[in-house]
Amino acid sequence: MQLVLASSNKGKVKEFRQMCEGEITPFSEILEPFEIVEDGESFAENALIKARTIYEKLGEEYLVIADDSGISVPLLGGEPGIYSARYAGEGASDRENLEKLIGEIKAKGVQKTPAFYTAAIAIVSRYGDYVVHGWMHGEVIDEKRGEKGFGYDPIFIPEGHTQTLGELDQSIKAEISHRGKALRMAKPVIRMLMRK
Ligand code: ITT
């Protein structure tokens, strides 16, 4: 079986490639690009929608994983949460979403506030569907720092650190991130399914 990643997000693809030591193929290398409607009500539902959609196109010889993720800010009632990719509107860029979040934090009159990232990883194969989750807690600040990572990383300071994910090395992010934690739980399941 071939391991395929059902994601078009370049930041995610880069992180999965690093964390899987290259043994994963983004679906864009096999299929023509097309839009997947993510109309689930949770990270888990949306991850399953993405993985199932790609699995159904590819067939039984494939094991497909998908990541649905986002950042939640309790001060903003949990926003943007599952809407993180379209916080500034449908089709918004990472930069526009980031600027919108900075604006919302400033509008609350604070310079920093607690926040957390969530990742749901869905695993779909001919043997059934699985979902695992990972979280990373920390704070968001009202200014961008650093160029590393993607999305909301330039304003997120993980618990126990003083630098943002825009400043910290990717290897540190892989150790502590929502995606890294979820993938470490997913790996034994993936290995077991690949051997079946
Ligand atoms: P795919 O569905 O193709 O994987 P997407 O960007 O649409 O790509 P999501 O629906 O899961 O993915 O949206 C996740 C958004 O949450 C993403 O656009 C980022 O803005 C944010 N996000 C998730 N994980 C992040 C991380 O590790 N660092 C920074 N931002 C992150």
CSV table of N, CA, C and O in Angstrom, one decimal, residues 71-74 112-117 135-141 155-161:
chain,number,residue,atom,x,y,z
A,71,ILE,N,-6.4,27.1,15.0
A,71,ILE,CA,-6.0,27.7,16.3
A,71,ILE,C,-7.3,28.2,16.9
A,71,ILE,O,-8.2,28.7,16.3
A,72,SER,N,-7.4,28.1,18.3
A,72,SER,CA,-8.6,28.6,19.0
A,72,SER,C,-8.1,29.5,20.1
A,72,SER,O,-7.1,29.3,20.8
A,73,VAL,N,-8.8,30.7,20.2
A,73,VAL,CA,-8.5,31.7,21.2
A,73,VAL,C,-9.7,31.8,22.1
A,73,VAL,O,-10.7,32.4,21.7
A,74,PRO,N,-9.6,31.4,23.4
A,74,PRO,CA,-10.7,31.4,24.3
A,74,PRO,C,-11.3,32.9,24.5
A,74,PRO,O,-12.5,33.0,24.5
A,112,LYS,N,-1.4,40.0,24.6
A,112,LYS,CA,-1.3,38.6,24.5
A,112,LYS,C,-2.4,37.9,25.2
A,112,LYS,O,-3.0,38.5,26.1
A,113,THR,N,-2.7,36.7,24.8
A,113,THR,CA,-3.8,36.0,25.4
A,113,THR,C,-3.6,34.5,25.1
A,113,THR,O,-3.1,34.1,24.1
A,114,PRO,N,-4.1,33.6,26.0
A,114,PRO,CA,-3.9,32.1,25.8
A,114,PRO,C,-4.6,31.7,24.5
A,114,PRO,O,-5.6,32.2,24.1
A,115,ALA,N,-4.0,30.6,23.9
A,115,ALA,CA,-4.5,30.1,22.6
A,115,ALA,C,-4.0,28.6,22.5
A,115,ALA,O,-3.1,28.3,23.2
A,116,PHE,N,-4.7,27.9,21.7
A,116,PHE,CA,-4.2,26.5,21.4
A,116,PHE,C,-4.5,26.1,20.0
A,116,PHE,O,-5.4,26.5,19.4
A,117,TYR,N,-3.5,25.2,19.5
A,117,TYR,CA,-3.7,24.6,18.2
A,117,TYR,C,-4.3,23.2,18.4
A,117,TYR,O,-3.9,22.5,19.4
A,135,TRP,N,-2.8,18.4,20.5
A,135,TRP,CA,-2.9,19.8,20.9
A,135,TRP,C,-1.6,20.4,21.2
A,135,TRP,O,-0.7,19.7,21.7
A,136,MET,N,-1.5,21.7,21.1
A,136,MET,CA,-0.4,22.5,21.6
A,136,MET,C,-0.9,23.8,22.2
A,136,MET,O,-1.6,24.6,21.5
A,137,HIS,N,-0.6,24.0,23.5
A,137,HIS,CA,-1.1,25.2,24.2
A,137,HIS,C,0.0,26.3,24.2
A,137,HIS,O,1.2,26.0,24.1
A,138,GLY,N,-0.4,27.5,24.4
A,138,GLY,CA,0.5,28.6,24.4
A,138,GLY,C,-0.3,30.0,24.5
A,138,GLY,O,-1.4,30.0,25.0
A,139,GLU,N,0.4,31.0,23.8
A,139,GLU,CA,-0.3,32.3,23.8
A,139,GLU,C,-0.1,32.9,22.4
A,139,GLU,O,0.8,32.6,21.7
A,140,VAL,N,-1.1,33.7,22.0
A,140,VAL,CA,-0.9,34.5,20.8
A,140,VAL,C,-0.6,36.0,21.2
A,140,VAL,O,-1.1,36.5,22.2
A,141,ILE,N,0.3,36.6,20.4
A,141,ILE,CA,0.6,38.0,20.7
A,141,ILE,C,0.1,38.9,19.6
A,141,ILE,O,-0.3,38.4,18.5
A,155,ILE,N,2.7,34.5,15.4
A,155,ILE,CA,2.2,35.2,16.6
A,155,ILE,C,2.0,34.2,17.7
A,155,ILE,O,1.4,34.5,18.8
A,156,PHE,N,2.4,32.9,17.6
A,156,PHE,CA,2.1,31.9,18.6
A,156,PHE,C,3.4,31.5,19.4
A,156,PHE,O,4.4,31.1,18.8
A,157,ILE,N,3.3,31.7,20.7
A,157,ILE,CA,4.4,31.4,21.6
A,157,ILE,C,4.0,30.1,22.4
A,157,ILE,O,3.1,30.2,23.2
A,158,PRO,N,4.6,29.0,22.1
A,158,PRO,CA,4.3,27.7,22.8
A,158,PRO,C,4.6,27.8,24.3
A,158,PRO,O,5.6,28.5,24.7
A,159,GLU,N,3.8,27.2,25.1
A,159,GLU,CA,4.0,27.1,26.6
A,159,GLU,C,5.5,26.6,26.8
A,159,GLU,O,6.0,25.7,26.2
A,160,GLY,N,6.2,27.3,27.8
A,160,GLY,CA,7.5,26.9,28.1
A,160,GLY,C,8.6,27.6,27.2
A,160,GLY,O,9.8,27.3,27.4
A,161,HIS,N,8.2,28.4,26.2
A,161,HIS,CA,9.1,29.1,25.3
A,161,HIS,C,8.9,30.6,25.4
A,161,HIS,O,7.9,31.0,25.9
